[in-house]
Short mmCIF file of C-alpha atoms in Angstrom, two decimals:
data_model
loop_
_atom_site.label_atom_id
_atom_site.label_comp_id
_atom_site.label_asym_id
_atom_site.label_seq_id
_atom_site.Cartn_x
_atom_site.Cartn_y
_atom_site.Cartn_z
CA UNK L 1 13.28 -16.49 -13.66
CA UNK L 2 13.30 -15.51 -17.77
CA UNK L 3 11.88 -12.50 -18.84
CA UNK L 4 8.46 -14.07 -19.60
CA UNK L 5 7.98 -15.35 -16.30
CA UNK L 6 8.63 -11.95 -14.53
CA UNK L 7 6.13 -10.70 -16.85
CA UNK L 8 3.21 -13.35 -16.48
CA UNK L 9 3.24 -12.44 -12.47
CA UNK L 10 2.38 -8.85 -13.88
CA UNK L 11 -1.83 -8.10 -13.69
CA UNK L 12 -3.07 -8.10 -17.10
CA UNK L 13 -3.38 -4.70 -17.75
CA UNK L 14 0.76 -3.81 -16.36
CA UNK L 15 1.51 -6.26 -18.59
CA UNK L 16 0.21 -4.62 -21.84
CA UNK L 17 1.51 -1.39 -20.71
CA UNK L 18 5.71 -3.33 -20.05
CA UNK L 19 5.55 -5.01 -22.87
CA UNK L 20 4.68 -2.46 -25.01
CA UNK L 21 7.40 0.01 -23.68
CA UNK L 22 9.88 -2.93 -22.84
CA UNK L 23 9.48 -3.90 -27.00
CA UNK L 24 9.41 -0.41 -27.86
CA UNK L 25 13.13 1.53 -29.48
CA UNK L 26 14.44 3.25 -26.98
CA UNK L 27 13.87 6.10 -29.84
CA UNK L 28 10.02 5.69 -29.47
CA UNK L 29 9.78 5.14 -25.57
CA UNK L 30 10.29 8.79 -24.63
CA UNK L 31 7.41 9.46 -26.94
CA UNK L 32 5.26 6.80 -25.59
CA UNK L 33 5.92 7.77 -21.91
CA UNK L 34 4.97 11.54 -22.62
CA UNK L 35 1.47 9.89 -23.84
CA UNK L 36 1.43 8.52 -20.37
CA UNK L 37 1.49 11.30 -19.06
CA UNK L 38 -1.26 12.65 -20.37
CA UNK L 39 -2.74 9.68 -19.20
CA UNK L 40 -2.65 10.77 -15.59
CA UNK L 41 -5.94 10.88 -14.23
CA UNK L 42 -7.19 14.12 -12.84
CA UNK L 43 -7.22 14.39 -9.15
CA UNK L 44 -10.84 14.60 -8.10
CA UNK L 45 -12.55 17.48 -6.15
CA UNK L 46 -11.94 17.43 -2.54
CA UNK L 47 -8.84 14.48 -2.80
CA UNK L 48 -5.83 16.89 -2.00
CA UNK L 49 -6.11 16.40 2.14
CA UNK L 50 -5.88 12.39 1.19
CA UNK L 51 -2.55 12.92 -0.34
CA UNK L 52 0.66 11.45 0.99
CA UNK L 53 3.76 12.99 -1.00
CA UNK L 54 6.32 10.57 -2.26
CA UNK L 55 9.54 12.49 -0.65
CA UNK L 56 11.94 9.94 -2.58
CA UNK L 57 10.64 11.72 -6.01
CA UNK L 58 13.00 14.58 -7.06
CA UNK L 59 9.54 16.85 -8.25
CA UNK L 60 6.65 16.98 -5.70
CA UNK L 61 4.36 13.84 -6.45
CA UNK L 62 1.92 12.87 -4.32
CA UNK L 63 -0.24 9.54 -4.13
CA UNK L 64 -3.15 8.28 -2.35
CA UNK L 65 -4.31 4.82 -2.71
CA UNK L 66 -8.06 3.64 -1.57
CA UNK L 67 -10.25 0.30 -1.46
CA UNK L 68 -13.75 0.72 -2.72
CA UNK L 69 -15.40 -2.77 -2.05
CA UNK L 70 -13.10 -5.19 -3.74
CA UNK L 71 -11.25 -2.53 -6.14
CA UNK L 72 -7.95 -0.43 -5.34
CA UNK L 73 -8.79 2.95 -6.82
CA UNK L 74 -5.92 5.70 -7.36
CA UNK L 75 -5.19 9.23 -7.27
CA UNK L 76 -1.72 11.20 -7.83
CA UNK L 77 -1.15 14.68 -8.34
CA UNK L 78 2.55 15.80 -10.02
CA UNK L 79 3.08 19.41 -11.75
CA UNK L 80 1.95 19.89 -15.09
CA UNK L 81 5.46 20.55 -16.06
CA UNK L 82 6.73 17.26 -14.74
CA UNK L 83 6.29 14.17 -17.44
CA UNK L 84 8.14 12.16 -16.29
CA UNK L 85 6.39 11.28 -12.73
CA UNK L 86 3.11 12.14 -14.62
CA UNK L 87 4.55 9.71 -17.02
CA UNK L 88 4.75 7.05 -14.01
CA UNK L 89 1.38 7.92 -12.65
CA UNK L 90 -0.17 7.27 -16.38
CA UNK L 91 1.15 4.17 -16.29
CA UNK L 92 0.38 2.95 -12.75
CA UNK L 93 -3.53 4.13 -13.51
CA UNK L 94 -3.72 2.16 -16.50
CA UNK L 95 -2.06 -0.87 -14.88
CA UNK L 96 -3.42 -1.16 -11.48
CA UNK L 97 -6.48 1.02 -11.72
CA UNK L 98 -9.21 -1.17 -10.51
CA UNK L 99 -7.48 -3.96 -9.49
CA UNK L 100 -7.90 -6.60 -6.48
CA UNK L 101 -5.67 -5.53 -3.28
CA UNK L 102 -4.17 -9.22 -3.65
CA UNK L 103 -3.10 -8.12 -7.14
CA UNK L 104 -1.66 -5.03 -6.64
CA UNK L 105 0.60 -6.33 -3.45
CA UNK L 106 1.98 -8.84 -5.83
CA UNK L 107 3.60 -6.38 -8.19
CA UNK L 108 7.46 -6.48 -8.11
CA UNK L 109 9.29 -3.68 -6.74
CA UNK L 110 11.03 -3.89 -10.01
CA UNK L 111 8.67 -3.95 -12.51
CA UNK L 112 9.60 -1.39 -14.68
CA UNK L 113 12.85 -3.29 -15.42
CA UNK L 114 10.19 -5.25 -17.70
CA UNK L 115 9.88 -2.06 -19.39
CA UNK L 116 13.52 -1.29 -20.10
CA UNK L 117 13.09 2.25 -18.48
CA UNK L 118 16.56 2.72 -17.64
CA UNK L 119 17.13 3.08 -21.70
CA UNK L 120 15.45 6.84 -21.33
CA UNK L 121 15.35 7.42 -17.52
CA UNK L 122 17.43 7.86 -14.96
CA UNK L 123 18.24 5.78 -11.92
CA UNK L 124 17.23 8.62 -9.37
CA UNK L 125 13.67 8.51 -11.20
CA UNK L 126 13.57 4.87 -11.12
CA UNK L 127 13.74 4.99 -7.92
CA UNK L 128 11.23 7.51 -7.50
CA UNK L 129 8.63 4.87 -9.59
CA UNK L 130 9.81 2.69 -7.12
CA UNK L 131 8.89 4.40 -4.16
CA UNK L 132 5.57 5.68 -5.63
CA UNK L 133 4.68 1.57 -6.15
CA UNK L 134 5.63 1.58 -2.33
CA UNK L 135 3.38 4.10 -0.81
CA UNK L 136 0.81 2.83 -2.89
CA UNK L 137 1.48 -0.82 -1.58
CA UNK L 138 1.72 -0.01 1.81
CA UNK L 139 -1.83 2.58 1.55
CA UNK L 140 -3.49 -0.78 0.38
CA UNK L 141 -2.27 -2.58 3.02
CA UNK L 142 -3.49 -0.04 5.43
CA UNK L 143 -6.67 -0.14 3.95
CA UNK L 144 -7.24 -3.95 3.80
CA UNK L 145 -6.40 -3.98 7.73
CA UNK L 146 -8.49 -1.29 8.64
#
């Protein structure tokens, strides 16, 4: 499957936020991340006890994932001194942030190969992105069945 391909089975919104880091020098993406992370949304009042922490991410991250009538709604907490899983969590809420369950099951695992992340971070974070898209996957799931 080409690069294009990969990208049009990306939601709308994902897709603005890979191809603008994916087109981006690898010079500029660091910058363009740390604006993602300031991107994270605060964690609401009384959200902490719905928290599940992603173990797989080297700093503590947590993420809770929800279903308000047809919308997926999401809320992550990370360290203030952390910008790169902030950086992760700015980007998931911009892409997925109100999307259909349907859509946000049918992200790839992978997506942030799109991006060209592995030009500024490293594999043990990508993995951690991966495993946040996980949890949040399998809290919608759990949510749609319940």
């Amino acid at each position: 499957m080409s690069h294009e391909e990969r990208l049009a089975q990306l939601p709308p919104k994902l897709q603005q936020v890979v191809k603008a880091l994916g087109s981006a020098p690898k010079i500029l993406k660091t910058e363009m991340l740390l604006e993602f992370a300031k991107k994270m949304p605060p964690l609401p009042e009384g959200m902490e006890a719905k928290l599940e922490q992603v173990h797989e991410c080297t700093t503590p991250f947590f993420v809770h994932a929800e279903l308000e009538g047809p919308a997926v709604h999401l809320f992550f907490d990370a360290p203030k001194e952390a910008p790169t899983v902030r950086a992760f969590a700015g980007m998931l809420a911009e892409g997925l942030e109100g999307e259909s369950p349907e859509t946000v099951l049918s992200v790839p695992e992978d997506f942030y190969t799109l991006a060209r992340l592995e030009e500024v971070v490293t594999p043990l974070r990508l993995r951690g992105l991966q495993a946040v898209l996980a949890r949040i996957k399998r809290q919608v799931r759990e949510a749609v069945s319940a």
